[in-house]
mmCIF file of C-alpha atoms in Angstrom:
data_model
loop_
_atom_site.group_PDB
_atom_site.id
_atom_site.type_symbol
_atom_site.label_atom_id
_atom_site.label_comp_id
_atom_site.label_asym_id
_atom_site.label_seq_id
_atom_site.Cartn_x
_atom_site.Cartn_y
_atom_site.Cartn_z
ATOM 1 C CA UNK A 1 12.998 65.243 0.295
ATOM 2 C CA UNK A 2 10.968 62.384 -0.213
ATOM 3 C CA UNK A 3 12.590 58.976 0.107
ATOM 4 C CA UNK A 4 12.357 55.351 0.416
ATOM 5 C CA UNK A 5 14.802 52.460 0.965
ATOM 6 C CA UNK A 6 15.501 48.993 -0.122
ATOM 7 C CA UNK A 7 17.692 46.692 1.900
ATOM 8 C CA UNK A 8 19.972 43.102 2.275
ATOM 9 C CA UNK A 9 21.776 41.131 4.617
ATOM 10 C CA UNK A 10 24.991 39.433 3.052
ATOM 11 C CA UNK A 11 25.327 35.961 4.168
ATOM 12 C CA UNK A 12 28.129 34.734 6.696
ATOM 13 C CA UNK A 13 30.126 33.787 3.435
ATOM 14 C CA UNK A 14 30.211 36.851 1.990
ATOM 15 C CA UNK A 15 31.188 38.838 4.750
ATOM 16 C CA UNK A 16 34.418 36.438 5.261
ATOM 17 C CA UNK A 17 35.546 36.853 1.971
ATOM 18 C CA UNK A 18 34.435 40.782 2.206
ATOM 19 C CA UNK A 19 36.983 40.869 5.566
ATOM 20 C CA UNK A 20 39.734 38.257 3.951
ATOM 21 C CA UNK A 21 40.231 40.642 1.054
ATOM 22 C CA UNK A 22 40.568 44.227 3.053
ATOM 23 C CA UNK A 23 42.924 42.361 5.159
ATOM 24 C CA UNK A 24 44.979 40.894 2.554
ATOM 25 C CA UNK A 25 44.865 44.493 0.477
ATOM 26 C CA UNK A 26 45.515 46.280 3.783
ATOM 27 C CA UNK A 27 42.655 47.875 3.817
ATOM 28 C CA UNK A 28 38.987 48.435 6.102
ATOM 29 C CA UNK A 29 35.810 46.821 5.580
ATOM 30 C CA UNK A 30 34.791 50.049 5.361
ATOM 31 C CA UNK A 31 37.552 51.099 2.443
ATOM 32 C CA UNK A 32 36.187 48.298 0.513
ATOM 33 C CA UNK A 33 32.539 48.641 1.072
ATOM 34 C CA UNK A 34 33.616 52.108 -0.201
ATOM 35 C CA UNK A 35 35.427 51.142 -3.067
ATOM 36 C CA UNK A 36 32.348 48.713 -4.200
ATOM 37 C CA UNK A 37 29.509 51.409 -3.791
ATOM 38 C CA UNK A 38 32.135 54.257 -6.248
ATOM 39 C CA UNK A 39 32.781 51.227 -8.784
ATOM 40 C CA UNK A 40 28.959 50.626 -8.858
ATOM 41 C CA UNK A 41 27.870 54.325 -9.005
ATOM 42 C CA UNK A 42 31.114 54.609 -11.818
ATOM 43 C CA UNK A 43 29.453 51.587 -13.734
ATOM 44 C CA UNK A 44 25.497 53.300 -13.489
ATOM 45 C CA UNK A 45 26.110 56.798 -14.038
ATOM 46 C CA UNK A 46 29.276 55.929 -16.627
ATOM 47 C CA UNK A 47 30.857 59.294 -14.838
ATOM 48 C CA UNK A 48 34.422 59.357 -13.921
ATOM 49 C CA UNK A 49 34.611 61.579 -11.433
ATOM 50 C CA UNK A 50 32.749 59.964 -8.010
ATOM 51 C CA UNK A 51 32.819 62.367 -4.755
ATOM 52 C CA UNK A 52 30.943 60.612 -2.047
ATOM 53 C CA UNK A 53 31.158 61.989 1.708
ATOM 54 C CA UNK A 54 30.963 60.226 4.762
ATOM 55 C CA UNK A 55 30.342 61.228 8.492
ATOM 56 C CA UNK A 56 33.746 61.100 10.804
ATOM 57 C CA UNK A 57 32.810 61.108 14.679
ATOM 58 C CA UNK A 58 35.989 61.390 17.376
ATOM 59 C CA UNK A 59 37.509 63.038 20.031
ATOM 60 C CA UNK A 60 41.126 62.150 19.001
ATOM 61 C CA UNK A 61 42.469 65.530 20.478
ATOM 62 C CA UNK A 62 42.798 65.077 24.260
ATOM 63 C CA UNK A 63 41.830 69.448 24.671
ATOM 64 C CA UNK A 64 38.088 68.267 23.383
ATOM 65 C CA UNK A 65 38.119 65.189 25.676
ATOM 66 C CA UNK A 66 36.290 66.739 28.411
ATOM 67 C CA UNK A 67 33.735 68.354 26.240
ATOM 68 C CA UNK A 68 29.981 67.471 26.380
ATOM 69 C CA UNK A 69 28.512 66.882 23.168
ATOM 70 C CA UNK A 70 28.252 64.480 20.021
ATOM 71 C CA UNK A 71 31.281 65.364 17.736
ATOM 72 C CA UNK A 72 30.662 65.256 13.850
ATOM 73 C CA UNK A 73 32.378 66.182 10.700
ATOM 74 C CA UNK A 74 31.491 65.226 7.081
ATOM 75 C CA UNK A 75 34.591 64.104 5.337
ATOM 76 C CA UNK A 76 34.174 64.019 1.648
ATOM 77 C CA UNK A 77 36.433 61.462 -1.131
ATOM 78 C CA UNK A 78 36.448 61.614 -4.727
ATOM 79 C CA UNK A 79 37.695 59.017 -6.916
ATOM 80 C CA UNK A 80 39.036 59.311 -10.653
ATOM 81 C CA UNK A 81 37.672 56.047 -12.603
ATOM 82 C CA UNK A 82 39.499 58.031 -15.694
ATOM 83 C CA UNK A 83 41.984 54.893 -17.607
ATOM 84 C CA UNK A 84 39.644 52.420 -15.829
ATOM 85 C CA UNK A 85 41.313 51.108 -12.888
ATOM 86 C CA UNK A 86 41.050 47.729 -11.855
ATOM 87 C CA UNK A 87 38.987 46.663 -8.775
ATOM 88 C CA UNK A 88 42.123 46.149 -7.017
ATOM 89 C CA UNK A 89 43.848 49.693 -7.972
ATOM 90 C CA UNK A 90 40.603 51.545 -7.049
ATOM 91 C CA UNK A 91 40.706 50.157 -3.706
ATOM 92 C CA UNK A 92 44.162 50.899 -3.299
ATOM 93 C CA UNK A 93 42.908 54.915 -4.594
ATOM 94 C CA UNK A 94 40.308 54.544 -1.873
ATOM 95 C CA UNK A 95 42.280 53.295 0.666
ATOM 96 C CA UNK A 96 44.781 56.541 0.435
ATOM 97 C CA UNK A 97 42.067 58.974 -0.461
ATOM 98 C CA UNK A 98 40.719 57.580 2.887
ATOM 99 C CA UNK A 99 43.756 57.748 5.246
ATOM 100 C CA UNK A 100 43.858 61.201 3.884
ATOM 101 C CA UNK A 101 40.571 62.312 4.907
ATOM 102 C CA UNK A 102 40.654 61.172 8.170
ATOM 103 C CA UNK A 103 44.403 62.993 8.924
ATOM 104 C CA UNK A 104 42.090 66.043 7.866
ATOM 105 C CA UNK A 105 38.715 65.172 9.615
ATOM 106 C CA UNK A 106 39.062 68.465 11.720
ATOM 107 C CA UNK A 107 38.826 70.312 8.916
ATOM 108 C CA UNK A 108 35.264 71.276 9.323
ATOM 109 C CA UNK A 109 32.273 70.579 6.066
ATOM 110 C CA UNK A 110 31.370 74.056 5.820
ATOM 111 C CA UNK A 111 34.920 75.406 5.716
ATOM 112 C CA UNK A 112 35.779 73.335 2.467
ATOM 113 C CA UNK A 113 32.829 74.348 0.699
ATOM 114 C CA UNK A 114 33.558 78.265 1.814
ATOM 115 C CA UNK A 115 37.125 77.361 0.196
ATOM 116 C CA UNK A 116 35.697 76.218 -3.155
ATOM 117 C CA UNK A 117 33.062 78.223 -3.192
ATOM 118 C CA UNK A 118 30.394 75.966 -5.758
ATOM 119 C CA UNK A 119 27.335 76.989 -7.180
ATOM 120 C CA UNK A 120 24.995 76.736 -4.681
ATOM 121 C CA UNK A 121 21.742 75.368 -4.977
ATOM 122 C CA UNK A 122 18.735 74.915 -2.132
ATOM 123 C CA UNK A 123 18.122 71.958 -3.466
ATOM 124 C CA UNK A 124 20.851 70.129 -3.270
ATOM 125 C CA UNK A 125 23.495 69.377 -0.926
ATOM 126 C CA UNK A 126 26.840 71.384 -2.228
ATOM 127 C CA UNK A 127 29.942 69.107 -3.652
ATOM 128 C CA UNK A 128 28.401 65.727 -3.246
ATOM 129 C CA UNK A 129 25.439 64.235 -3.411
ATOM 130 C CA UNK A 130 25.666 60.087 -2.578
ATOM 131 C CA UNK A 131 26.675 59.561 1.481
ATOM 132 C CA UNK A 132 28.197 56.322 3.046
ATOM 133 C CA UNK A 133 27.310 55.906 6.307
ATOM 134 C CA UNK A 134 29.211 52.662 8.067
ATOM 135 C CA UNK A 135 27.968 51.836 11.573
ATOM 136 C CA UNK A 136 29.427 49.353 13.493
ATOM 137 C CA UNK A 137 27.027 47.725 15.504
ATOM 138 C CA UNK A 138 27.388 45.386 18.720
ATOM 139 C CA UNK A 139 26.081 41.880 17.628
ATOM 140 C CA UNK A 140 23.201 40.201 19.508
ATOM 141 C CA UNK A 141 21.400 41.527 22.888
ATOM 142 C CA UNK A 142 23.487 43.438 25.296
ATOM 143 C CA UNK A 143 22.997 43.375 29.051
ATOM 144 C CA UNK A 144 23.358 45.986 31.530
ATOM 145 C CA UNK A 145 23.135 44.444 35.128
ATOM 146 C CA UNK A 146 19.914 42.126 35.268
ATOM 147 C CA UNK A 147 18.645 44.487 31.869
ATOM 148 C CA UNK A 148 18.604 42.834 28.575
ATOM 149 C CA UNK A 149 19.308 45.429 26.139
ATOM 150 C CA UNK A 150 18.286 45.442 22.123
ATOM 151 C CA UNK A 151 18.481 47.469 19.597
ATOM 152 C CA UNK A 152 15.207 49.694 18.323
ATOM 153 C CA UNK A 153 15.060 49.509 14.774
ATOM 154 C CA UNK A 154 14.215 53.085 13.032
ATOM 155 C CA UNK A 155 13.949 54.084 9.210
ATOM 156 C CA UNK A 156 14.292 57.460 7.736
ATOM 157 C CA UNK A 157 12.011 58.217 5.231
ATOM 158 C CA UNK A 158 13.524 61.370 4.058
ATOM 159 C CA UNK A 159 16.265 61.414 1.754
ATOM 160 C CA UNK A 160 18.902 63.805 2.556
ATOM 161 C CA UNK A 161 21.316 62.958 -0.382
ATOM 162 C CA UNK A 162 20.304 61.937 -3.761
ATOM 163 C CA UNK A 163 21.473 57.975 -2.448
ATOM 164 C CA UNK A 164 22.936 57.171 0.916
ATOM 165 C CA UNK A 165 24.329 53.746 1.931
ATOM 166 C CA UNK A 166 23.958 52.497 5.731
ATOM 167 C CA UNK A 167 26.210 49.391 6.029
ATOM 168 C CA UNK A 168 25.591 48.088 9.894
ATOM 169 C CA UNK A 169 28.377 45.567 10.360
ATOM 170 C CA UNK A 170 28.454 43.551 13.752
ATOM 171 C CA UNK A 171 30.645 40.363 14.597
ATOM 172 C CA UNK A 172 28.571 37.704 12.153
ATOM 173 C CA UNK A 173 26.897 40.165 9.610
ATOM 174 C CA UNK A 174 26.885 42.960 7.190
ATOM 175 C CA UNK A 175 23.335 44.752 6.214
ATOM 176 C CA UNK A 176 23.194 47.281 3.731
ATOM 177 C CA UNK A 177 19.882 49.781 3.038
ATOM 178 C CA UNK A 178 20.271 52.041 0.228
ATOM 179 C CA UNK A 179 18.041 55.046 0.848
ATOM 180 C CA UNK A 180 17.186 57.124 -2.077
ATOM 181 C CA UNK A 181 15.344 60.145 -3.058
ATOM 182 C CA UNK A 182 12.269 58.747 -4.405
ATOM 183 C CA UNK A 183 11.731 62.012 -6.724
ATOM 184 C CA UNK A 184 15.090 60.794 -8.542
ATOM 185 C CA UNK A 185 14.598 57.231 -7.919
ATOM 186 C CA UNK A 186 12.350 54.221 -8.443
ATOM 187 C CA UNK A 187 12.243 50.999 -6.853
ATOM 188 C CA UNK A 188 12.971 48.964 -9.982
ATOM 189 C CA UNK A 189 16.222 50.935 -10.786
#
């Protein structure tokens, strides 16, 4: 699908305050960032019912250790805005809905959706149709023996999802690109 992106860098104060409150609320960066994109997608569409999913990458079982290969799951969360929760009792939602997923992550994608069994449409991607991708990225250049190392900035111009959020988060920042399907989508919105 076609697509297009627009992007931001908070500022050093925002991502203090962004880390102060998951700590204090026991709680990610990532559980918050995730909280913050469902409340805005709640507020736009004015739907109460938000399912976003999320890739989960691990070897946490030591049989699949040894394996070759990149491991990855899609975990998927939904959220119920229904008696409007405050900011603080949605994260708390997200935070559990969260933990939850990731005690399931082995559960693989396509064995949830042979479970429910939706409507199926090639057009769209079945059960949920916004992604959150968070990436934590090592800040500055890297060095490997008398190497500098940097990072090789690349953009997707597809779309995969209707809207997916990349937040890269290093040591000092937070940068957020929005990627939408630009058949859906305009800039301005």
């Amino acid at each position: 699908t076609s697509g297009t992106f627009v992007e931001m860098t908070l500022d050093l104060d925002s991502v203090g305050r962004i880390r102060q409150l998951a700590q204090e609320q026991h709680a990610s960066v990532y559980m918050l960032l995730l909280a913050v994109f469902k409340l805005l997608l709640h507020r736009l569409s004015g739907q109460t019912d938000i399912i976003v999913g999320s890739p989960i990458a691990g070897r946490h079982r030591p049989e699949i250790e040894n394996l070759i290969g990149f491991f990855i799951n899609t975990i998927v969360m939904r959220s119920d805005f229904s008696g409007n929760p405050s900011f603080l009792a949605l994260l708390k939602q997200v935070r559990q809905t969260v933990l939850d997923a990731f005690s399931n992550q082995d559960l693989p994608f396509e064995k949830i959706v042979e479970v429910l069994s939706p409507e199926r449409d090639l057009s769209r991607t079945p059960i949920f149709q916004v992604f959150f991708n968070h990436i934590k990225v090592a800040s500055g250049n890297q060095n490997q023996g008398h190497m500098p190392l940097e990072g090789l900035e690349t953009y997707h111009y597809q779309s995969k999802f209707d809207l997916t959020l990349y937040v890269f988060e290093d040591d000092k920042k937070i940068r957020l690109m929005l990627v939408y399907n630009d058949n859906l989508f305009k800039r301005q919105r």
